[in-house]
Coordinates of C-alpha atoms in Angstrom, one line a residue:
Chain N
M45 CA -26.5 16.6 29.2
I46 CA -24.1 18.8 27.3
Q47 CA -23.4 15.9 25.0
K48 CA -27.1 15.5 24.3
M49 CA -27.4 19.2 23.4
R50 CA -24.3 19.0 21.2
A51 CA -25.7 16.0 19.4
S52 CA -29.1 17.6 18.8
R53 CA -27.5 20.7 17.4
A54 CA -25.3 18.6 15.1
Y55 CA -28.4 16.7 14.1
R56 CA -30.2 19.9 13.1
R57 CA -27.2 21.0 11.1
F58 CA -27.0 17.7 9.4
V59 CA -30.6 17.5 8.3
K60 CA -30.3 20.9 6.6
N61 CA -27.7 19.4 4.3
K62 CA -30.0 17.8 1.7
A63 CA -27.3 16.0 -0.3
A64 CA -26.0 14.3 2.9
V65 CA -29.5 13.2 4.0
V66 CA -30.4 11.8 0.5
S67 CA -27.0 10.0 0.6
L68 CA -27.7 8.5 4.0
W69 CA -31.1 7.1 2.8
F70 CA -29.4 5.8 -0.3
L71 CA -26.8 4.0 1.8
V72 CA -29.5 2.6 4.1
F73 CA -31.3 1.4 0.9
I74 CA -28.2 -0.3 -0.5
S75 CA -27.5 -2.0 2.8
L76 CA -31.0 -3.3 3.0
V77 CA -30.8 -4.6 -0.6
G78 CA -27.6 -6.4 0.3
L79 CA -29.0 -7.7 3.6
F80 CA -32.1 -9.2 1.9
A81 CA -30.4 -10.1 -1.3
E82 CA -32.2 -13.5 -1.5
S83 CA -35.6 -11.8 -1.6
V84 CA -34.7 -8.8 -3.7
A85 CA -32.8 -10.7 -6.5
P86 CA -35.1 -12.3 -9.0
Y87 CA -32.4 -15.0 -9.9
S88 CA -29.5 -16.6 -8.0
F89 CA -26.1 -15.0 -8.4
D90 CA -24.7 -18.1 -10.2
A91 CA -27.8 -19.3 -12.1
Q92 CA -26.7 -19.6 -15.7
D93 CA -28.9 -19.6 -18.7
V94 CA -26.8 -20.5 -21.8
D95 CA -29.6 -19.6 -24.2
R96 CA -29.6 -16.0 -23.0
V97 CA -26.0 -14.9 -23.1
L98 CA -24.9 -11.2 -23.1
Q99 CA -28.5 -10.0 -23.4
P100 CA -29.1 -6.2 -23.2
P101 CA -31.4 -5.0 -20.5
S102 CA -35.0 -6.2 -20.9
F103 CA -38.1 -6.7 -18.7
E104 CA -37.0 -10.2 -17.8
H105 CA -33.4 -9.1 -17.1
W106 CA -33.4 -5.5 -15.9
F107 CA -29.7 -5.0 -16.3
G108 CA -29.2 -7.7 -19.0
T109 CA -27.2 -10.9 -18.7
D110 CA -23.5 -11.6 -18.7
S111 CA -21.4 -13.9 -20.9
L112 CA -22.6 -17.0 -19.0
G113 CA -26.3 -15.9 -19.1
R114 CA -26.3 -14.9 -15.4
D115 CA -28.8 -12.1 -14.5
L116 CA -26.7 -8.9 -14.0
F117 CA -29.3 -7.3 -11.7
S118 CA -29.2 -10.2 -9.3
R119 CA -25.4 -10.3 -9.4
I120 CA -25.3 -6.6 -8.5
V121 CA -27.7 -7.2 -5.6
Y122 CA -25.5 -10.0 -4.3
G123 CA -22.5 -7.7 -5.0
A124 CA -24.0 -5.1 -2.8
R125 CA -24.1 -7.6 0.0
M126 CA -20.4 -8.5 -0.5
S127 CA -19.2 -4.9 -1.0
M128 CA -21.1 -3.4 1.9
S129 CA -20.2 -6.1 4.3
V130 CA -16.5 -6.0 3.4
G131 CA -16.6 -2.2 3.8
I132 CA -18.4 -2.2 7.2
L133 CA -16.8 -5.3 8.8
T134 CA -13.3 -4.0 7.9
A135 CA -14.2 -0.6 9.4
I136 CA -15.2 -2.3 12.6
V137 CA -12.0 -4.4 12.9
S138 CA -9.9 -1.3 12.1
V139 CA -11.7 0.7 14.7
I140 CA -11.1 -1.9 17.4
I141 CA -7.4 -2.4 16.6
G142 CA -6.7 1.2 15.8
G143 CA -8.6 2.4 18.8
I144 CA -6.8 0.2 21.3
Y145 CA -3.4 0.9 19.7
G146 CA -3.9 4.6 19.5
A147 CA -5.4 4.8 23.0
I148 CA -2.4 3.0 24.5
S149 CA 0.1 5.0 22.6
G150 CA -1.5 8.4 23.4
W151 CA -2.2 7.5 27.0
L152 CA 1.2 6.2 27.9
G153 CA 3.1 8.8 25.9
G154 CA 6.9 9.0 26.2
W155 CA 9.2 6.5 24.6
V156 CA 6.4 3.9 24.2
D157 CA 4.4 6.4 22.2
T158 CA 7.5 7.2 20.1
M159 CA 8.1 3.5 19.4
M160 CA 4.5 2.8 18.6
M161 CA 4.3 5.7 16.2
R162 CA 7.5 4.8 14.5
A163 CA 6.1 1.3 13.8
I164 CA 3.1 3.0 12.2
D165 CA 5.3 5.3 10.1
I166 CA 6.9 2.2 8.6
L167 CA 3.6 0.7 7.7
D168 CA 2.6 4.0 6.2
A169 CA 5.7 4.0 4.0
I170 CA 4.5 1.0 2.1
P171 CA 1.9 2.0 -0.5
S172 CA -1.5 0.6 0.7
L173 CA -2.1 -1.5 -2.4
V174 CA 1.3 -3.1 -2.2
L175 CA 0.7 -3.8 1.5
L176 CA -2.7 -5.2 0.6
I177 CA -1.3 -7.5 -1.9
L178 CA 1.5 -8.7 0.4
V179 CA -0.8 -9.4 3.3
G180 CA -3.2 -11.0 0.9
I181 CA -0.7 -13.5 -0.3
V182 CA 0.5 -14.4 3.2
F183 CA -3.1 -15.0 4.2
T184 CA -4.0 -17.0 1.1
S185 CA -1.0 -19.2 1.6
L186 CA -2.1 -20.0 5.2
Q187 CA -5.4 -21.3 3.8
P188 CA -7.2 -21.4 7.1
F189 CA -10.7 -22.2 5.7
E190 CA -12.0 -24.9 3.4
N191 CA -14.9 -23.0 2.1
P192 CA -13.6 -20.9 -0.8
E193 CA -16.0 -18.0 -0.3
L194 CA -15.3 -17.8 3.3
R195 CA -11.5 -18.0 2.6
A196 CA -11.7 -15.2 0.0
L197 CA -13.8 -13.0 2.3
T198 CA -11.7 -13.5 5.4
G199 CA -8.6 -12.9 3.3
I200 CA -9.9 -9.6 2.0
L201 CA -11.1 -8.6 5.5
F202 CA -7.7 -9.4 7.0
A203 CA -5.7 -7.5 4.3
L204 CA -8.0 -4.5 4.4
S205 CA -7.8 -4.3 8.2
V206 CA -4.0 -4.4 8.2
V207 CA -4.1 -1.4 6.0
G208 CA -7.1 0.4 7.5
W209 CA -6.3 0.5 11.3
V210 CA -3.2 2.7 10.9
S211 CA -5.0 6.0 10.2
L212 CA -7.5 5.3 12.9
A213 CA -4.7 4.6 15.4
R214 CA -3.1 8.0 14.5
L215 CA -6.4 9.8 14.9
V216 CA -7.3 8.2 18.2
R217 CA -3.8 8.8 19.6
G218 CA -4.0 12.5 18.7
Q219 CA -7.4 12.8 20.3
V220 CA -6.3 11.0 23.4
L221 CA -3.2 13.2 23.8
Q222 CA -5.5 16.2 23.6
A223 CA -8.2 14.8 25.9
R224 CA -5.6 13.9 28.6
E225 CA -5.0 17.7 29.1
L226 CA -8.7 18.4 29.7
L227 CA -9.8 19.3 33.2
F228 CA -12.4 16.7 33.7
V229 CA -9.9 14.0 32.7
E230 CA -7.4 15.3 35.1
G231 CA -10.2 15.3 37.7
A232 CA -11.0 11.7 37.0
I233 CA -7.3 10.8 37.3
A234 CA -7.1 12.6 40.6
M235 CA -10.2 10.7 41.8
G236 CA -8.3 7.5 41.2
A237 CA -10.2 6.2 38.2
S238 CA -8.4 3.4 36.3
P239 CA -7.0 4.3 32.9
S240 CA -9.3 1.9 31.0
R241 CA -12.3 3.5 32.8
I242 CA -11.2 7.0 32.0
L243 CA -10.5 6.1 28.4
L244 CA -13.9 4.4 27.9
R245 CA -16.2 6.5 30.1
H246 CA -14.6 10.0 29.7
I247 CA -12.5 10.1 26.6
A248 CA -14.2 7.8 24.2
P249 CA -17.5 9.7 24.1
N250 CA -15.6 12.9 23.4
I251 CA -13.6 11.6 20.5
M252 CA -16.5 9.6 18.8
G253 CA -17.2 12.5 16.3
P254 CA -13.9 12.5 14.4
V255 CA -13.7 8.7 14.5
V256 CA -17.2 8.3 13.0
V257 CA -16.3 10.9 10.3
M258 CA -13.1 9.0 9.4
L259 CA -15.1 5.8 9.2
T260 CA -17.5 7.2 6.7
F261 CA -14.5 7.9 4.5
Q262 CA -12.9 4.6 5.2
I263 CA -15.8 2.4 4.4
P264 CA -15.9 3.5 0.7
S265 CA -12.2 3.3 0.4
N266 CA -12.4 -0.3 1.7
I267 CA -15.1 -1.1 -0.9
L268 CA -12.9 0.4 -3.5
F269 CA -9.8 -1.6 -2.4
E270 CA -11.9 -4.8 -2.4
S271 CA -13.1 -4.0 -5.9
F272 CA -9.5 -3.3 -6.9
L273 CA -8.2 -6.6 -5.6
S274 CA -11.1 -8.5 -7.2
F275 CA -10.6 -6.6 -10.5
V276 CA -6.9 -7.6 -10.8
G277 CA -7.9 -11.2 -9.7
L278 CA -6.4 -11.2 -6.2
G279 CA -9.7 -10.9 -4.4
L280 CA -13.0 -12.6 -4.8
Q281 CA -13.3 -14.9 -7.8
P282 CA -16.3 -15.7 -9.9
P283 CA -18.9 -17.1 -9.6
F284 CA -19.1 -15.1 -6.4
S285 CA -20.2 -11.6 -7.0
S286 CA -18.8 -8.3 -5.8
W287 CA -18.8 -5.0 -7.7
G288 CA -15.1 -5.4 -8.4
V289 CA -15.6 -8.9 -9.9
L290 CA -18.5 -7.5 -12.0
A291 CA -16.4 -4.6 -13.2
N292 CA -13.7 -7.0 -14.3
D293 CA -16.3 -9.1 -16.2
G294 CA -17.6 -5.9 -17.8
W295 CA -14.2 -4.8 -18.8
R296 CA -13.4 -8.1 -20.5
A297 CA -16.7 -8.2 -22.4
K298 CA -15.8 -5.1 -24.4
S299 CA -18.8 -5.2 -26.8
S300 CA -21.5 -5.3 -24.1
P301 CA -21.5 -1.9 -22.5
H302 CA -24.2 -2.7 -19.9
L303 CA -21.8 -5.1 -18.2
I304 CA -19.5 -2.3 -17.2
V305 CA -22.1 0.5 -17.0
F306 CA -24.4 -1.0 -14.3
P307 CA -21.7 -2.3 -11.9
G308 CA -19.8 1.0 -12.5
A309 CA -22.9 3.0 -11.7
A310 CA -23.5 1.0 -8.5
L311 CA -20.0 1.6 -7.3
F312 CA -20.0 5.3 -8.3
L313 CA -23.3 6.1 -6.6
T314 CA -22.2 4.3 -3.4
M315 CA -18.9 6.1 -3.4
L316 CA -20.6 9.4 -4.1
A317 CA -23.1 8.8 -1.3
F318 CA -20.5 7.9 1.2
N319 CA -18.5 11.0 0.3
L320 CA -21.5 13.4 0.5
F321 CA -22.7 11.8 3.7
G322 CA -19.2 12.0 5.2
D323 CA -18.9 15.7 4.2
G324 CA -22.3 16.5 5.7
L325 CA -21.4 14.6 8.9
R326 CA -18.1 16.4 9.3
D327 CA -19.6 19.8 8.8
A328 CA -22.4 19.0 11.2
L329 CA -20.1 17.8 14.0
D330 CA -17.5 20.4 13.5
P331 CA -19.0 23.7 12.3
K332 CA -15.7 25.5 12.2
T333 CA -14.5 23.8 9.0
Chain X
M14 CA 19.4 29.2 11.5
K15 CA 21.2 27.7 8.5
S16 CA 22.6 24.8 10.6
G17 CA 19.2 24.2 12.1
W18 CA 17.9 23.5 8.7
L19 CA 20.7 21.1 7.9
V20 CA 20.0 19.2 11.1
F21 CA 16.4 18.9 10.1
L22 CA 17.4 17.7 6.7
F23 CA 19.9 15.2 8.1
K24 CA 17.3 13.8 10.5
R25 CA 14.7 13.4 7.9
V26 CA 17.0 11.6 5.5
L27 CA 18.2 9.3 8.2
E28 CA 14.6 8.5 9.2
A29 CA 13.8 7.7 5.5
I30 CA 16.8 5.3 5.2
T31 CA 15.9 3.6 8.5
T32 CA 12.3 3.1 7.3
L33 CA 13.4 1.6 4.0
F34 CA 15.8 -0.7 5.8
V35 CA 13.1 -2.0 8.1
I36 CA 10.7 -2.5 5.2
A37 CA 13.4 -4.4 3.3
T38 CA 13.9 -6.7 6.3
L39 CA 10.2 -7.2 7.0
T40 CA 9.3 -8.1 3.4
F41 CA 12.3 -10.4 3.2
L42 CA 11.1 -12.3 6.4
L43 CA 7.5 -12.2 5.2
L44 CA 8.3 -13.9 1.9
R45 CA 10.7 -16.4 3.5
I46 CA 8.2 -17.7 6.1
L47 CA 5.5 -18.3 3.5
P48 CA 4.8 -22.0 3.2
G49 CA 5.5 -23.5 -0.2
G50 CA 8.5 -22.4 -2.2
P51 CA 8.4 -20.7 -5.6
F52 CA 9.3 -24.0 -7.3
D53 CA 6.5 -26.1 -5.8
S54 CA 4.5 -26.5 -9.0
E55 CA 1.5 -28.8 -9.5
K56 CA 3.8 -31.6 -10.7
A57 CA 6.6 -32.3 -8.2
L58 CA 10.0 -31.8 -9.6
P59 CA 12.6 -34.5 -9.3
E60 CA 14.7 -34.0 -6.1
E61 CA 18.0 -33.2 -7.9
I62 CA 16.5 -30.7 -10.3
K63 CA 14.8 -28.9 -7.4
A64 CA 18.1 -28.9 -5.5
S65 CA 20.0 -27.5 -8.4
I66 CA 17.4 -24.7 -9.0
E67 CA 17.5 -23.8 -5.3
A68 CA 21.3 -23.8 -5.4
R69 CA 21.2 -21.4 -8.4
Y70 CA 19.1 -18.9 -6.5
G71 CA 20.9 -19.4 -3.2
L72 CA 17.8 -20.9 -1.6
D73 CA 19.8 -23.8 -0.1
K74 CA 21.7 -21.5 2.2
P75 CA 20.5 -20.7 5.7
V76 CA 18.0 -17.9 5.9
S77 CA 20.4 -15.6 7.8
Q78 CA 23.0 -16.0 5.0
Q79 CA 20.3 -15.3 2.4
Y80 CA 19.4 -12.2 4.3
V81 CA 22.9 -10.9 4.4
D82 CA 23.4 -11.7 0.7
Y83 CA 20.2 -9.9 -0.1
L84 CA 21.1 -6.8 1.9
T85 CA 24.6 -6.5 0.4
G86 CA 23.1 -7.0 -3.0
L87 CA 20.6 -4.2 -2.4
V88 CA 23.3 -1.8 -1.5
Q89 CA 25.4 -2.8 -4.5
G90 CA 22.5 -2.4 -6.9
D91 CA 22.1 -6.1 -7.4
W92 CA 18.5 -6.8 -6.6
G93 CA 18.6 -10.5 -7.5
E94 CA 17.4 -12.5 -10.4
S95 CA 13.8 -13.0 -11.3
Y96 CA 12.4 -16.6 -10.8
K97 CA 10.0 -16.2 -13.6
Y98 CA 11.8 -14.4 -16.3
L99 CA 14.9 -16.6 -16.5
G100 CA 18.2 -14.9 -16.7
R101 CA 16.8 -11.4 -16.2
S102 CA 17.7 -9.4 -13.1
V103 CA 15.1 -7.5 -11.1
T104 CA 17.1 -4.3 -11.7
D105 CA 16.8 -4.9 -15.5
I106 CA 13.1 -5.4 -15.3
I107 CA 12.7 -2.2 -13.2
L108 CA 15.0 -0.1 -15.5
E109 CA 13.1 -1.3 -18.5
T110 CA 9.5 -0.7 -17.2
L111 CA 9.8 2.1 -14.7
P112 CA 10.3 4.9 -17.2
V113 CA 7.0 4.0 -18.9
S114 CA 5.1 4.1 -15.6
A115 CA 6.9 7.2 -14.5
E116 CA 5.9 8.9 -17.8
L117 CA 2.3 7.9 -17.2
G118 CA 2.4 9.1 -13.6
I119 CA 4.1 12.4 -14.3
Y120 CA 1.7 13.4 -17.1
S121 CA -1.3 12.4 -14.9
L122 CA 0.1 14.5 -12.0
L123 CA 0.7 17.5 -14.3
L124 CA -2.8 17.1 -15.7
A125 CA -4.2 17.0 -12.2
L126 CA -2.3 20.2 -11.1
V127 CA -3.2 22.1 -14.3
I128 CA -6.9 21.2 -14.0
G129 CA -7.4 20.9 -10.3
I130 CA -5.8 24.0 -8.9
P131 CA -7.3 26.6 -11.2
L132 CA -10.7 24.9 -10.8
G133 CA -10.4 25.2 -7.0
V134 CA -9.3 28.8 -7.1
I135 CA -12.1 29.9 -9.4
A136 CA -14.7 28.0 -7.4
A137 CA -13.5 29.6 -4.2
A138 CA -13.4 33.1 -5.8
K139 CA -17.0 32.7 -7.0
H140 CA -18.1 31.1 -3.7
N141 CA -21.7 29.8 -3.7
S142 CA -22.1 30.7 -7.4
F143 CA -23.5 28.3 -10.0
F144 CA -19.9 27.7 -11.2
D145 CA -18.8 26.8 -7.6
T146 CA -21.6 24.3 -7.2
A147 CA -21.1 22.7 -10.6
A148 CA -17.3 22.5 -10.2
M149 CA -17.6 20.9 -6.8
L150 CA -20.2 18.4 -8.1
V151 CA -17.8 17.4 -10.8
A152 CA -14.9 17.2 -8.3
I153 CA -16.8 15.0 -5.9
S154 CA -17.8 12.8 -8.8
G155 CA -14.2 12.6 -9.8
V156 CA -13.3 11.4 -6.3
A157 CA -16.1 8.8 -6.4
L158 CA -15.2 7.3 -9.8
P159 CA -13.0 4.3 -9.7
S160 CA -10.4 4.2 -12.5
F161 CA -11.3 0.7 -13.5
V162 CA -14.7 2.0 -14.4
V163 CA -13.6 5.2 -16.0
G164 CA -11.0 3.4 -18.2
P165 CA -13.2 0.8 -19.8
I166 CA -15.9 3.4 -20.4
L167 CA -13.5 5.8 -22.1
V168 CA -12.3 2.9 -24.2
M169 CA -15.9 2.1 -25.0
F170 CA -16.6 5.7 -26.1
F171 CA -13.5 6.6 -28.0
S172 CA -12.2 3.3 -29.3
F173 CA -15.2 1.2 -30.0
G174 CA -17.6 4.0 -30.7
I175 CA -20.3 2.8 -28.3
P176 CA -22.9 4.4 -28.3
F177 CA -21.6 7.3 -30.5
A178 CA -20.5 5.5 -33.7
F179 CA -18.7 8.6 -35.1
L180 CA -16.1 8.4 -32.3
H181 CA -15.2 4.9 -33.4
G182 CA -11.5 4.5 -33.5
S183 CA -10.8 8.1 -32.7
L184 CA -8.4 7.2 -29.9
P185 CA -6.6 3.8 -29.7
P186 CA -7.0 1.8 -26.5
A187 CA -3.7 0.1 -26.2
L188 CA 0.1 0.3 -26.6
W189 CA 2.3 3.1 -25.5
D190 CA 4.1 4.6 -28.5
G191 CA 3.0 8.0 -29.5
W192 CA 1.0 10.8 -27.8
E193 CA -2.4 9.6 -29.0
Y194 CA -2.0 6.4 -27.0
M195 CA -1.4 8.4 -23.9
I196 CA -4.5 10.5 -23.8
L197 CA -6.9 7.9 -22.4
P198 CA -4.6 6.4 -19.8
V199 CA -3.4 9.8 -18.5
L200 CA -7.0 11.1 -18.4
T201 CA -8.1 8.0 -16.5
L202 CA -5.4 8.2 -14.0
G203 CA -5.5 12.0 -13.6
I204 CA -9.2 12.5 -12.9
R205 CA -9.1 11.5 -9.3
P206 CA -6.0 13.6 -8.2
A207 CA -7.4 16.5 -10.2
A208 CA -10.6 16.3 -8.2
I209 CA -8.8 16.0 -4.9
Y210 CA -6.6 19.1 -5.8
A211 CA -9.7 21.1 -6.8
R212 CA -11.5 20.3 -3.5
M213 CA -8.5 21.0 -1.4
T214 CA -7.6 24.2 -3.2
R215 CA -11.1 25.5 -2.8
G216 CA -11.0 24.8 0.9
T217 CA -7.7 26.5 1.6
V218 CA -8.4 29.5 -0.6
L219 CA -11.8 30.1 1.1
E220 CA -9.9 29.9 4.4
A221 CA -7.2 32.4 3.2
I222 CA -9.7 34.9 1.8
K223 CA -11.0 35.5 5.3
Q224 CA -7.6 36.5 6.7
D225 CA -6.9 40.0 7.8
Y226 CA -4.1 40.7 5.3
V227 CA -6.5 40.1 2.5
R228 CA -8.9 42.7 3.9
T229 CA -5.9 45.1 4.2
A230 CA -4.9 44.5 0.6
R231 CA -8.4 45.1 -0.6
A232 CA -8.7 48.2 1.6
K233 CA -5.5 49.5 0.0
G234 CA -7.2 49.3 -3.4
V235 CA -5.3 46.3 -4.8
S236 CA -7.3 44.8 -7.7
E237 CA -9.2 41.6 -7.0
R238 CA -7.1 39.6 -9.4
V239 CA -3.9 40.6 -7.7
V240 CA -5.4 39.9 -4.3
L241 CA -6.4 36.4 -5.5
F242 CA -3.2 35.4 -7.3
R243 CA -0.6 37.2 -5.2
H244 CA -1.8 37.3 -1.7
V245 CA -4.3 34.5 -1.4
L246 CA -3.0 31.8 -3.7
R247 CA 0.6 32.0 -2.4
N248 CA -0.6 31.3 1.1
S249 CA -3.1 28.7 0.3
L250 CA -1.0 26.5 -2.0
I251 CA 1.3 25.3 0.7
P252 CA -1.1 22.8 2.3
V253 CA -2.3 21.8 -1.2
L254 CA 1.2 20.9 -2.3
T255 CA 1.7 18.7 0.8
I256 CA -0.9 16.3 -0.3
T257 CA 1.2 15.6 -3.4
G258 CA 3.2 13.0 -1.4
P259 CA 0.1 10.8 -0.7
L260 CA -1.2 11.5 -4.2
V261 CA 2.0 10.2 -5.7
A262 CA 1.3 7.0 -3.8
G263 CA -2.2 6.9 -5.3
L264 CA -0.8 7.4 -8.8
L265 CA 1.7 4.6 -8.2
S266 CA -1.0 2.2 -7.2
G267 CA -3.5 3.5 -9.6
S268 CA -1.1 2.7 -12.4
F269 CA -1.5 -1.1 -11.8
I270 CA -5.1 -0.9 -13.0
I271 CA -4.4 1.5 -15.8
E272 CA -1.6 -0.5 -17.1
V273 CA -3.7 -3.7 -17.1
I274 CA -6.6 -2.0 -18.8
F275 CA -4.6 -0.2 -21.5
A276 CA -2.0 -2.9 -21.9
I277 CA 0.8 -0.5 -21.1
P278 CA 4.2 -2.2 -20.7
G279 CA 4.9 -0.5 -17.4
I280 CA 6.0 -1.7 -14.0
G281 CA 2.5 -1.9 -12.4
K282 CA 1.6 -5.0 -14.3
H283 CA 4.6 -6.8 -12.9
L284 CA 3.6 -6.3 -9.3
V285 CA 0.3 -8.2 -9.7
S286 CA 1.8 -10.9 -11.9
S287 CA 4.9 -11.3 -9.7
V288 CA 2.7 -12.0 -6.7
S289 CA 0.7 -14.7 -8.6
N290 CA 3.9 -16.2 -10.0
R291 CA 5.6 -16.3 -6.5
D292 CA 8.5 -14.4 -8.1
Y293 CA 9.9 -13.4 -4.7
P294 CA 12.9 -11.4 -5.8
L295 CA 10.7 -9.3 -8.0
V296 CA 8.0 -8.9 -5.3
L297 CA 10.7 -7.8 -2.9
G298 CA 12.3 -5.4 -5.4
L299 CA 9.0 -3.9 -6.4
T300 CA 7.8 -3.4 -2.8
L301 CA 11.1 -1.7 -2.0
L302 CA 10.9 0.4 -5.1
Y303 CA 7.4 1.6 -4.5
S304 CA 8.1 2.3 -0.8
S305 CA 11.2 4.2 -1.7
L306 CA 9.3 6.3 -4.2
L307 CA 6.7 7.1 -1.6
V308 CA 9.3 7.8 1.1
I309 CA 11.3 10.0 -1.3
S310 CA 8.3 12.0 -2.5
N311 CA 7.2 12.6 1.1
L312 CA 10.7 13.7 1.9
I313 CA 10.8 16.1 -1.0
V314 CA 7.4 17.5 0.1
D315 CA 8.6 17.9 3.7
I316 CA 11.8 19.6 2.7
F317 CA 9.9 21.9 0.3
Y318 CA 7.4 22.6 3.0
S319 CA 10.1 23.4 5.6
I320 CA 11.7 25.9 3.1
V321 CA 8.4 27.7 2.4
D322 CA 7.1 27.6 6.0
P323 CA 10.0 27.9 8.5
R324 CA 7.7 27.1 11.5
I325 CA 7.6 23.4 10.4
R326 CA 11.3 22.7 11.0
M327 CA 11.1 24.4 14.4
E328 CA 8.4 22.0 15.6
K329 CA 10.3 18.8 14.8

């Protein structure tokens, strides 16, 4: 009941924030575009037309064509699928790993907690991009899949999850530590409820807010990391399309500005939308800040 | 009191050293268990040549012996020899390229501080004004703009003169000798931290302005400028400075991209290429170097923080 009231108050605060609402719709739109890429894109992501190379935007090719005559608009649409799914899937994996780790650490406390947090400190001391690259090479060298697209995608997902779960684990641990002191949790313990039941039924609903807010900031940073890896050639490779692959193509084709401007704009607008949406969500859930 | 601070310092330094030791061990193990050695090329080398190469780099010894050699080498400043650049030690490569990247990083950080903090303070002082809204719009855009998009677009504008022909060649895109070569890379790398500083500063200043001592100062008739720069700023800058640690990490990793885009002979380019070349000693050395820089910058921020705000060292 109280949770419902709290949620509806947060909802009312959120819808007052126009920038956040517009951003949310934009993100829904990009996700749908990515989901139905086959129907939205006029061409396939790897269909080449050697007679129409490096064309500027036109009616036939809205965003122009690249150096192999591929339709840039279609490639951006397929890139949206790749970028959004990388961002969202990694966030889900991070939430599961980080949530379990953080909950165990915060719930058990004591020396277990200290050890678990020290392990996290060590991971944190390696700059994320270095860690990404390290995990990336380990994964690629294992070569678990034959399909190159699947291999690249799972490699990126794996590397990003290794990097991403740490901050979530910290957050969940902190929240669990706090929640343990709450009266209703103490009550549940006294009633003899099992730890997993208490964590899932009593604590989880109470710490959802900060976790969701953190996710809205992690998804864009995952997308950015994926683009980064693909840009330096350690992520997805052409002909597959992601916004990072496209930005790399655009940077190489220096005399055709549309090749960097359109993928750049797609990335920029998506990052912006996630940031504005995240800000709005945080303010709505926690009116103090 | 004094000894309490020394204990704090000692503990933090010890923690930092332990962390780096564990990272060195983990990366060593990670790279040793990878299937396929660095000298497995497309064409198989004759057995004896392979054996002699492996003997040269000590790869024929048992892993435990390699690990001990590696650790003693680390302490003695001998970080091994690169597999790719024959006859060059990892330490040489680092000493040669790190200053360039450090220059790039330091200028970008300075740029970020000089732009970001004043922007945040003014935005907060003129809360809800047009300037505030505009500045925060610029700042959030700065956070959302990836450097690998900003860089090429700046090059397009100022070096190739697209679409403004009169800018053609006004700033050179590549190399790193002379200040005019530094403008674009420093700008590209500095935008994001500047935006982060601006947002953070605005937030903490807005928080500080609400405090009682500010009202007291105003009631005493202290001028608004003095209130802002003496009372408010001093108290709100502490949290802002603590994000410098993580930002240094961002600058480090950001520099890979910038160095690739602007063809800067820095260390970032080596990280990416050492991975694809399977140049293990270099990968290890660079991982350790980057981690040390991050650990040290966090340590400096921590120590600084504990000096400015004595409550911190009491908690730990």
